[in-house]
Tab-separated table of C-alpha atoms in Angstrom:
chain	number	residue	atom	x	y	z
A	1	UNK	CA	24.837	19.646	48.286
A	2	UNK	CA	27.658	20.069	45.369
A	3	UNK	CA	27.213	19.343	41.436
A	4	UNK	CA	29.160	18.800	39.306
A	5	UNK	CA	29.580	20.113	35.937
A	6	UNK	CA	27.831	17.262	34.197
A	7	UNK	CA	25.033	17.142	36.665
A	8	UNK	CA	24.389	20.746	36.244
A	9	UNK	CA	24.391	20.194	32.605
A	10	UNK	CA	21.876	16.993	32.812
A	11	UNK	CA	19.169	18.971	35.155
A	12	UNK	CA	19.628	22.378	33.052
A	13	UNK	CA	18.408	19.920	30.008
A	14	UNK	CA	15.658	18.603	31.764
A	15	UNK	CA	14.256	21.792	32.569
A	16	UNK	CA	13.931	23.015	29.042
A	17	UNK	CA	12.846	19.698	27.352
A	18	UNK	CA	10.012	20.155	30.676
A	19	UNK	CA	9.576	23.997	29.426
A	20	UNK	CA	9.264	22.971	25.846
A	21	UNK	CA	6.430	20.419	26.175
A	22	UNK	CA	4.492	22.978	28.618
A	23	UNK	CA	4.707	25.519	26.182
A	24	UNK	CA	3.862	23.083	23.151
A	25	UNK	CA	0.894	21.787	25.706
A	26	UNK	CA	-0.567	24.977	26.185
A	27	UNK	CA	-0.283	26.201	22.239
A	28	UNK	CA	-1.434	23.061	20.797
A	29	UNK	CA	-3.425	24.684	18.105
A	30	UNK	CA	-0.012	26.397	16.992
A	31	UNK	CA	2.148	23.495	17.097
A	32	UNK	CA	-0.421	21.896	15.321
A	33	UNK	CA	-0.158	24.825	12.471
A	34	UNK	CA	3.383	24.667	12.631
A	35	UNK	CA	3.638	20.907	12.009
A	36	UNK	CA	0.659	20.855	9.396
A	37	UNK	CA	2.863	24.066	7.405
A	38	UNK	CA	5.952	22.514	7.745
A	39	UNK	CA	4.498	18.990	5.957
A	40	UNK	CA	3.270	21.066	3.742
A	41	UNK	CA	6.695	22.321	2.498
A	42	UNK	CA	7.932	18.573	2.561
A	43	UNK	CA	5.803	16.655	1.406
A	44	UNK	CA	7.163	16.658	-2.362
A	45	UNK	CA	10.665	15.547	-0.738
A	46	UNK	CA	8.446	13.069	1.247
A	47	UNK	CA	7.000	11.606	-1.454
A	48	UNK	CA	10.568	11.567	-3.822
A	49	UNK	CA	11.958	9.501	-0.709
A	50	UNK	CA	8.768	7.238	-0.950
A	51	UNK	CA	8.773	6.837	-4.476
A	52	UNK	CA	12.988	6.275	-4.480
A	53	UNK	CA	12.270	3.508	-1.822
A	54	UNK	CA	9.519	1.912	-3.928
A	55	UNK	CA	11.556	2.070	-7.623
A	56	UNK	CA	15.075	1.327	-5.279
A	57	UNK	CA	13.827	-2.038	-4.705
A	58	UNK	CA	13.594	-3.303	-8.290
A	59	UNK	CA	16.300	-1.137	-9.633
A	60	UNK	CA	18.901	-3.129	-7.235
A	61	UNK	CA	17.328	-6.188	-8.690
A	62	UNK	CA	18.351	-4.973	-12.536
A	63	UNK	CA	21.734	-3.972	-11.273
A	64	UNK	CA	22.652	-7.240	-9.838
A	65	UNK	CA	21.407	-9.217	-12.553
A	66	UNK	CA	22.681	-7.047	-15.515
A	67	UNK	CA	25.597	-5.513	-13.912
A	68	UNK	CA	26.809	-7.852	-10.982
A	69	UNK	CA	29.031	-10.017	-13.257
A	70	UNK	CA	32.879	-9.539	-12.534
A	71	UNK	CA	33.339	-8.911	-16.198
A	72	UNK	CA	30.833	-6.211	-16.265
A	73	UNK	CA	31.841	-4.507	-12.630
A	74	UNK	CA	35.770	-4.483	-13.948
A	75	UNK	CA	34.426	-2.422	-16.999
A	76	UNK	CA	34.538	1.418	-15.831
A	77	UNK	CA	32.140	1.701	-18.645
A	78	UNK	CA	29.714	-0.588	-17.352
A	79	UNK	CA	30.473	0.689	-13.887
A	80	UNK	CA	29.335	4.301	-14.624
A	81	UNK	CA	26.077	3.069	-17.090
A	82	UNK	CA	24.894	0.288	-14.571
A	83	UNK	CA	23.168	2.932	-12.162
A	84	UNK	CA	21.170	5.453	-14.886
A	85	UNK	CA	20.704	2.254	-17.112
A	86	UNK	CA	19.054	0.235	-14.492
A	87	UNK	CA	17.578	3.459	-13.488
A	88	UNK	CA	15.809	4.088	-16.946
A	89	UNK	CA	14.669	0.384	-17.341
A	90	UNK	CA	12.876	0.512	-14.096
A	91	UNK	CA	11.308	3.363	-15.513
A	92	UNK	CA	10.084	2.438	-18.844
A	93	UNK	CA	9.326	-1.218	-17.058
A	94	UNK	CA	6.493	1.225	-14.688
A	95	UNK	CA	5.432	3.125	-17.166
A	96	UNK	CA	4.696	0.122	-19.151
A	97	UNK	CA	2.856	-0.963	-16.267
A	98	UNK	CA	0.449	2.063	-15.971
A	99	UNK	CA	0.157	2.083	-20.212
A	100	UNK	CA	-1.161	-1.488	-20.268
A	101	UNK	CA	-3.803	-0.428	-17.235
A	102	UNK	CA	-4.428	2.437	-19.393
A	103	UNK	CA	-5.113	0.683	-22.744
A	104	UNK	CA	-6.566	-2.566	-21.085
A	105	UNK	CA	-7.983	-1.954	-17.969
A	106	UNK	CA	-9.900	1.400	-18.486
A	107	UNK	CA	-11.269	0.515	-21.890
A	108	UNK	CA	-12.610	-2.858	-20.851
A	109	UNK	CA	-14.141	-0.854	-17.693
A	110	UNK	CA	-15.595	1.694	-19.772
A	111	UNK	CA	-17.148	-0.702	-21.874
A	112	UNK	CA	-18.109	-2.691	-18.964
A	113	UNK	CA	-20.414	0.290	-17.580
A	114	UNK	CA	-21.498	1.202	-20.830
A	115	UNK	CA	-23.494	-1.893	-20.989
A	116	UNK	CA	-24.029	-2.141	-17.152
A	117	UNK	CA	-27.709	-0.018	-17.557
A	118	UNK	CA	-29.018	-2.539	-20.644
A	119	UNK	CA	-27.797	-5.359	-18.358
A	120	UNK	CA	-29.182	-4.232	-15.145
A	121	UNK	CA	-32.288	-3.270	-17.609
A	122	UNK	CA	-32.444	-6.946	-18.764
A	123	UNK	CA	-31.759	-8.231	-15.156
A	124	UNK	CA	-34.817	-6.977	-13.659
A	125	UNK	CA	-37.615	-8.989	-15.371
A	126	UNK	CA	-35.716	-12.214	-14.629
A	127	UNK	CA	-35.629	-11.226	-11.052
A	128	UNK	CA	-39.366	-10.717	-11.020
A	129	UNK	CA	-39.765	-13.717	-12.676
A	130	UNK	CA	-37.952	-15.901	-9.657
A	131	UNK	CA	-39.508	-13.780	-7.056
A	132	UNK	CA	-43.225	-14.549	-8.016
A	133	UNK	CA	-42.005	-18.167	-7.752
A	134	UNK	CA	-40.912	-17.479	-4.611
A	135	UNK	CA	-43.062	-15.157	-2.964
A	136	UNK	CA	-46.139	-15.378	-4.975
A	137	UNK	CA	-48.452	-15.488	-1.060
A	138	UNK	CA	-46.394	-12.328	-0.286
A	139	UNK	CA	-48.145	-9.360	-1.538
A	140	UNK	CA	-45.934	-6.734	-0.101
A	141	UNK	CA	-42.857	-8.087	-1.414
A	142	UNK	CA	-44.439	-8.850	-4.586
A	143	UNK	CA	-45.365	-5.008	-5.128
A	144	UNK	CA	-41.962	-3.924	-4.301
A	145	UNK	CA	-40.391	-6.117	-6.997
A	146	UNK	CA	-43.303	-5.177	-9.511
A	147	UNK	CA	-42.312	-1.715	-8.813
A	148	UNK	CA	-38.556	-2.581	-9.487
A	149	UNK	CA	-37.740	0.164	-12.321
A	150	UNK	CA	-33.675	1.078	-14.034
A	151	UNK	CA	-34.026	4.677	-15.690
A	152	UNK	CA	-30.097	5.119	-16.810
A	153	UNK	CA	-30.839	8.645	-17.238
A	154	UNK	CA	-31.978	9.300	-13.741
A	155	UNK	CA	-28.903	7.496	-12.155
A	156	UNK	CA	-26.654	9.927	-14.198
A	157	UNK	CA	-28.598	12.658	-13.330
A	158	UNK	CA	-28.294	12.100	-9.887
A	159	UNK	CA	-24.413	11.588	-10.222
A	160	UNK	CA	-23.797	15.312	-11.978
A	161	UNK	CA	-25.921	16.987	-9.314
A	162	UNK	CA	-23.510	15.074	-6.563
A	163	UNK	CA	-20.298	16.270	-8.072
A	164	UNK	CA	-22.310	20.248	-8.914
A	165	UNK	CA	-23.846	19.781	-5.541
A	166	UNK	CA	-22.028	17.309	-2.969
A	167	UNK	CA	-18.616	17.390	-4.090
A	168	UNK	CA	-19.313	21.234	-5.108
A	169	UNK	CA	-16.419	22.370	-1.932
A	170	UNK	CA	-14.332	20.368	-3.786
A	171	UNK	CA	-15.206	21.635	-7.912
A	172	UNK	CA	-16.709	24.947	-6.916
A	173	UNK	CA	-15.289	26.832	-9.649
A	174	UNK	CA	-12.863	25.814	-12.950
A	175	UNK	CA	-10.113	27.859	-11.545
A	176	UNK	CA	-10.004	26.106	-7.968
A	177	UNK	CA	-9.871	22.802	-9.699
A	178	UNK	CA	-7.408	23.647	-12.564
A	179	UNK	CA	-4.904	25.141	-9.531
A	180	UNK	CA	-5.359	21.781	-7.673
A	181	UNK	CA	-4.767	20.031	-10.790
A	182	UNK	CA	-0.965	22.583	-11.393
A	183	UNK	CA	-0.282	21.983	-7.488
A	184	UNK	CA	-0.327	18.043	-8.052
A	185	UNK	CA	1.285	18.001	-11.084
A	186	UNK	CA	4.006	20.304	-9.899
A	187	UNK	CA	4.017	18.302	-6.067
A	188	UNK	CA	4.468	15.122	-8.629
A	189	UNK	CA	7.102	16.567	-10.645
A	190	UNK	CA	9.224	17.688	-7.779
A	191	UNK	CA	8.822	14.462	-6.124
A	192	UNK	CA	9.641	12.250	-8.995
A	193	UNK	CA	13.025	14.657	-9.729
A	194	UNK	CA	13.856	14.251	-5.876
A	195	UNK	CA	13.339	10.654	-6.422
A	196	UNK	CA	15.930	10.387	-9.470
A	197	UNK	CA	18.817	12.245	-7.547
A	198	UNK	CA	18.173	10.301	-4.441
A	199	UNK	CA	18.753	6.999	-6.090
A	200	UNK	CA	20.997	8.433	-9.135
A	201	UNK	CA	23.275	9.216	-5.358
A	202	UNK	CA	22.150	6.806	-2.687
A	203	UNK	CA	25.582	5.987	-2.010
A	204	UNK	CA	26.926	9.516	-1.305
A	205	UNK	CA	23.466	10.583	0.291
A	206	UNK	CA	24.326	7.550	2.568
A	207	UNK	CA	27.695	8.334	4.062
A	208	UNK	CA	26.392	11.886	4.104
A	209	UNK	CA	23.618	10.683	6.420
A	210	UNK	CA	25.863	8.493	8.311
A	211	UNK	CA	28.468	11.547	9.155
A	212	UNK	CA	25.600	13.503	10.059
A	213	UNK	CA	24.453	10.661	12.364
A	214	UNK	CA	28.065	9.789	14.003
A	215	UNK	CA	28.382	13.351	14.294
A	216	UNK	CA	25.541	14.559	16.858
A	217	UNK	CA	25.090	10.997	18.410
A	218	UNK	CA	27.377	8.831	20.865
A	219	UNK	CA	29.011	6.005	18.965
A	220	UNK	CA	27.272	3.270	20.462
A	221	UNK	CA	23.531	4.879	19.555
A	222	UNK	CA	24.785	5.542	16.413
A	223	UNK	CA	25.980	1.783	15.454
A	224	UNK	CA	22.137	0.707	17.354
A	225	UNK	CA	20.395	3.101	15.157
A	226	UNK	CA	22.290	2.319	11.721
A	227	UNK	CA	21.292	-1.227	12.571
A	228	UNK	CA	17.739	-0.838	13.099
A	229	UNK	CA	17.795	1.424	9.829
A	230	UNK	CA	18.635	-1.639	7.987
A	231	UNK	CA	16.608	-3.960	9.179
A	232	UNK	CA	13.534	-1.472	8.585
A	233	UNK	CA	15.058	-1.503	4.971
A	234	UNK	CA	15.570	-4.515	4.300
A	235	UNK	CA	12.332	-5.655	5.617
A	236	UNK	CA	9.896	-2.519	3.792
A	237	UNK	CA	11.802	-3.930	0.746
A	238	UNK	CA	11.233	-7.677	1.183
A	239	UNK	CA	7.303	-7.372	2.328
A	240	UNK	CA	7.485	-4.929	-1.021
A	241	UNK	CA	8.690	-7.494	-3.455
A	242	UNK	CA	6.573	-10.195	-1.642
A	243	UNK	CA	3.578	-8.488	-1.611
A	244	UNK	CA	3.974	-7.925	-5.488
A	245	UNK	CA	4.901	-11.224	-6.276
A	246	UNK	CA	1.776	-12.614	-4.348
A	247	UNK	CA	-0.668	-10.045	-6.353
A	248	UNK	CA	0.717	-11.013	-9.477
A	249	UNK	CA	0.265	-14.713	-8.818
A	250	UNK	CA	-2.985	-14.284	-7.601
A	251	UNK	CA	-4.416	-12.520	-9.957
A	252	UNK	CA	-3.088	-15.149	-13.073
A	253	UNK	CA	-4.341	-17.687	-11.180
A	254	UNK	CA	-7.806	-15.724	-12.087
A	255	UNK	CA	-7.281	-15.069	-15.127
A	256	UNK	CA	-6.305	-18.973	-16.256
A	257	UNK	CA	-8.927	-20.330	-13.427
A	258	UNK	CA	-11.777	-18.173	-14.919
A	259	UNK	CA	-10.670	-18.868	-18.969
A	260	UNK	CA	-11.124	-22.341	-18.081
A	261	UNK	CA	-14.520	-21.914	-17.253
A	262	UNK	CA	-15.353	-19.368	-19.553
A	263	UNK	CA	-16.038	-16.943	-16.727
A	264	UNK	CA	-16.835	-13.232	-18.461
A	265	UNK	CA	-14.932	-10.241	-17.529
A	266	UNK	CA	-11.610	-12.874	-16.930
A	267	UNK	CA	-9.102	-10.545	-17.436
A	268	UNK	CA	-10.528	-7.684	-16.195
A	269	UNK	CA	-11.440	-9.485	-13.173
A	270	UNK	CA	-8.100	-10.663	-12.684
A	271	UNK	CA	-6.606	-7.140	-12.816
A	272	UNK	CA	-8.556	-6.015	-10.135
A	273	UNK	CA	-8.101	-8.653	-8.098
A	274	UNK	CA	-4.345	-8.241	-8.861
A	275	UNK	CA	-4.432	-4.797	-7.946
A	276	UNK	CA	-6.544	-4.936	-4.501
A	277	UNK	CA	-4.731	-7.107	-3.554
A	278	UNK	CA	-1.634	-5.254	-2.741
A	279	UNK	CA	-3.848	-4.710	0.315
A	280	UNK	CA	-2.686	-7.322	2.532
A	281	UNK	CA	-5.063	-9.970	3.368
A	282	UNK	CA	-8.587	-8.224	2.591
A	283	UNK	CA	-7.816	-6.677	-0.706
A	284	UNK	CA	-8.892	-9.567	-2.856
A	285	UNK	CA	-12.291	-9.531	-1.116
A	286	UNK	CA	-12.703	-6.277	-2.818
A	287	UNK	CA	-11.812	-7.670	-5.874
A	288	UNK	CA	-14.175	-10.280	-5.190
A	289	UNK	CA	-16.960	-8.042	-4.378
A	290	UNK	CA	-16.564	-6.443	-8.141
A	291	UNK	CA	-15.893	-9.374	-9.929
A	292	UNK	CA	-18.938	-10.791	-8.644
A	293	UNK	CA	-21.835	-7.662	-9.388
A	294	UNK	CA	-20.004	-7.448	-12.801
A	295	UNK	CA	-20.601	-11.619	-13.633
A	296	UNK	CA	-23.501	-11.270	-11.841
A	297	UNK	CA	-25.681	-8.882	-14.413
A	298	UNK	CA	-24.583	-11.254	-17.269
A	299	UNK	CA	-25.196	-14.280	-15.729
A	300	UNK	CA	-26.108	-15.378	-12.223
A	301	UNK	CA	-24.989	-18.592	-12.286
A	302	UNK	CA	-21.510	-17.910	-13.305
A	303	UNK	CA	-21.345	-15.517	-10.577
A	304	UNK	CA	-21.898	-17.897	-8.366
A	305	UNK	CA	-19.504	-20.231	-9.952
A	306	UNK	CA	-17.223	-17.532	-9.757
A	307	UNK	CA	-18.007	-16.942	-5.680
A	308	UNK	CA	-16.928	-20.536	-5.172
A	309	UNK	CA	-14.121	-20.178	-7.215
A	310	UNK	CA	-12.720	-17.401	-5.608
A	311	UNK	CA	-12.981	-19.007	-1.927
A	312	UNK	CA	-11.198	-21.972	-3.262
A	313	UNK	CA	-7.944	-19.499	-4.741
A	314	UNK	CA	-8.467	-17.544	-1.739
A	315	UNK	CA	-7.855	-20.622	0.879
A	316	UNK	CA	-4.838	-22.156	-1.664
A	317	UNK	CA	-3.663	-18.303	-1.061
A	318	UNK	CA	-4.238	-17.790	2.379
A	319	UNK	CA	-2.841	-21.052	3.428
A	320	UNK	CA	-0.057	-22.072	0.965
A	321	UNK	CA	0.927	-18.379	-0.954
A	322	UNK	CA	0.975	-15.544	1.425
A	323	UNK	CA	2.457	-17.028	4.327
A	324	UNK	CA	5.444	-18.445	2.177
A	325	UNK	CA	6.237	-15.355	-0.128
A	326	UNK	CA	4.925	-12.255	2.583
A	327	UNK	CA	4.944	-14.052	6.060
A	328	UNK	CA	8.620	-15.153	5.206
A	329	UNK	CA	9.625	-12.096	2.978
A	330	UNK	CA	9.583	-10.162	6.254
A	331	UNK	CA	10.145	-12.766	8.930
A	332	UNK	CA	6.447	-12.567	10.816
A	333	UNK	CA	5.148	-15.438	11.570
A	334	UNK	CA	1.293	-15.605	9.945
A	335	UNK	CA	-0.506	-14.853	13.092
A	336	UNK	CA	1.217	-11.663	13.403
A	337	UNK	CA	0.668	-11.031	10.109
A	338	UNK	CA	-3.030	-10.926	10.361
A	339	UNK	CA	-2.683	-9.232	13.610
A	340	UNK	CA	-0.754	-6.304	11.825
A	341	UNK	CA	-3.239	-6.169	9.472
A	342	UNK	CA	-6.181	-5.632	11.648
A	343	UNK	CA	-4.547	-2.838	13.881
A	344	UNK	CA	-2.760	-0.867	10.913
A	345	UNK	CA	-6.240	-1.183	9.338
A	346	UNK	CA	-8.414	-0.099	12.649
A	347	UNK	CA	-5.671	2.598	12.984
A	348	UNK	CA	-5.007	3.958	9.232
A	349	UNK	CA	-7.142	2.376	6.945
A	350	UNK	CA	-5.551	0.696	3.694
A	351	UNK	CA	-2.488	2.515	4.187
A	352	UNK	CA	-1.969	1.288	7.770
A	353	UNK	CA	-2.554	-2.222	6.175
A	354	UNK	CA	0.350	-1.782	3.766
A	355	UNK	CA	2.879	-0.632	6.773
A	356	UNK	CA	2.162	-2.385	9.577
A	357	UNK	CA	2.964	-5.600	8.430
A	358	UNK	CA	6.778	-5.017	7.810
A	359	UNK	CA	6.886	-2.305	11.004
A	360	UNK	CA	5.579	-4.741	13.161
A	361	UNK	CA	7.629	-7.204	11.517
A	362	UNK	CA	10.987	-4.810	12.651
A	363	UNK	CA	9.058	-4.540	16.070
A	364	UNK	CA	8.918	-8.245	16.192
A	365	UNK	CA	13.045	-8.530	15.398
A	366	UNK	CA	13.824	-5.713	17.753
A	367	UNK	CA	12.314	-7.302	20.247
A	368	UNK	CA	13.451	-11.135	19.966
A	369	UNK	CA	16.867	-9.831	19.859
A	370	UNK	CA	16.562	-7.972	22.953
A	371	UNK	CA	14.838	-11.106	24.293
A	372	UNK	CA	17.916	-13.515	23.171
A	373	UNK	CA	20.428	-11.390	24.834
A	374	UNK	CA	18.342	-10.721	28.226
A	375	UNK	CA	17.892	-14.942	28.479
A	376	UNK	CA	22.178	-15.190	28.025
A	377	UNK	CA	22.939	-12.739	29.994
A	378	UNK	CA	21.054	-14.653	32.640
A	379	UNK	CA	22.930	-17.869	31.055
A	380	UNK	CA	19.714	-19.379	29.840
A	381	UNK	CA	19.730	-20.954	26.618
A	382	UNK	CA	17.040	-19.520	24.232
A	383	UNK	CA	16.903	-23.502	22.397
A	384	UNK	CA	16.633	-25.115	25.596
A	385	UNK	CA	12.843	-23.897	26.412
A	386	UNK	CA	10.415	-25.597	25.100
């Protein structure tokens, strides 16, 4: 039996892709090394591509708007400033962000927990008020809550010796901490300047990519792969700007809701529920959950109040909000959206939450297309099945 070149070629592959995953079989533990060094050394370019793809989204936004005019693209002026311009305003518009957290969220928290312990201090008697009302025949329950004492010093006691004690691996010694604190920073810096080139050059990093591609690939696997490419971007950029649009709405509709009924704590409240809920889905319950203990050592009532409130927004969201701006941002109908919740969350935690929904969402496309051209190619047509 004869073979040909290409035959020989083919089977002389297959044996060293087969001798490759052997040999990575049997040294696991040093693949493993390998990989974990090699992330190691990338991560900062890792993160600058993750931060680029994040800040690309509403820097094209700015350019359009700002720059997109035909008076303004016939300008070479205008031409050269639109990218750094829209670049810097994206910038100071994020930093902004993170300033007003810092000079209105943290504040307000700090002052929050400052008077947590005199609130918690003047919660208890009120609580052992209602429970000898309630279980006055109950003399084991009515010791416990007799018993019920709040010693503020004890509590932060107890947190210092977890951080000198629990978390001691982590702060064992001012020098292991302050070279953590250099690594990040630098990581962060590196990161953030690999994140200015890449979009400062998208277009030239592009064609570069694409030669590269076109290059080492057969033409037809190239074209498949540039096309699933975009659709991954343009659907991680859509569930982006949907996703922040729906937080942002949300967590107004808090903040007005809870001024109306002179809720405490309503713009605090509705910054945390603005923030959690980036996490698709659950994050608001989160929000909830803090809003809630906060209202609920000023006033029980109103925490209540604010309980019922929040599963009214939360079905208005649920049904009307997120299905509309993030179930149609990315094309997923809201079934699978809850479904790519659940797994990415089972699987990865918050951060699977955040990226399952758009990669099952290029899963989803992938696969209807493939679908579509399997039913005409057996000249069925796909609006005729019902």
């Amino acid at each position: 039996m004869e073979f040909d070149r290409e035959s020989v070629k083919k089977i002389r592959g297959l044996i060293i892709f087969t001798a490759i995953v052997v040999l990575c079989l049997w040294e696991y533990n040093k693949v493993f090394d390998i990989l974990g060094f090699v992330f190691h050394i990338m991560f900062p370019f890792i993160l600058g591509g993750a931060i680029a793809f994040v800040l690309n989204v509403p820097m094209n936004f700015v350019e359009r708007h700002l720059f997109g005019s035909e008076r303004a693209q016939k300008s070479r002026a205008c031409a050269k400033a639109a990218r750094p311009v829209s670049m810097l305003i994206v910038l100071l518009l994020v930093f902004g962000v993170i300033a007003v957290v810092m000079f209105i969220l943290i504040p307000q928290l700090g002052r929050t927990f400052a008077n947590l312990g005199d609130s918690i201090q003047a919660f208890i008697p009120r609580v052992q008020v209602w429970a000898n009302d309630l279980f006055h025949n109950n003399k084991e329950v009515m010791a416990w809550v007799n018993n019920l004492k709040f010693d503020w010093n004890k509590i932060m006691d107890a947190g210092i010796d977890f951080f000198r004690n629990g978390a001691g691996s982590v702060l064992d010694s001012t020098i292991t901490a302050a070279k953590s604190i250099v690594s990040g920073i630098t990581t962060f810096f590196i990161a953030f300047v690999f994140a200015c080139y890449v979009l400062l050059q998208k277009e030239k990093l592009s064609v570069q990519a694409k030669k590269v591609l076109f290059a080492f690939v057969r033409r037809g696997r190239a074209e498949a792969a540039l096309e699933v490419f975009s659709l991954t971007y343009s659907t991680f950029s859509s569930f982006l700007t949907g996703q922040c649009v729906e937080a942002i709405i949300l967590g107004s509709m808090f903040v007005v809701s809870m001024g109306l009924f002179r809720l405490p704590y309503a713009l605090l409240v509705g910054i945390v529920i603005a923030f959690t809920a980036l996490i698709p889905i659950f994050g608001a319950f989160i929000g909830c959950a803090v809003g809630a203990f906060l209202i609920f050592m000023v006033d029980p009532v109103k925490a209540l109040v604010f309980v019922v409130l929040f599963l009214v927004l939360q079905q208005i969201e649920g049904n009307l909000i997120y299905p509309h701006v993030v179930g149609n941002s990315v094309g997923l109908p809201s079934i699978w959206v809850l479904a790519a919740v659940s797994i990415g969350g089972s699987l990865m935690g918050i951060v699977g939450m955040l990226i399952f929904i758009p990669i099952v969402s290029v899963v989803y496309a992938l696969f209807r297309e493939i679908v579509y051209l399997k039913l005409r190619q057996k000249k069925v047509d796909p609006g005729s099945i019902k």
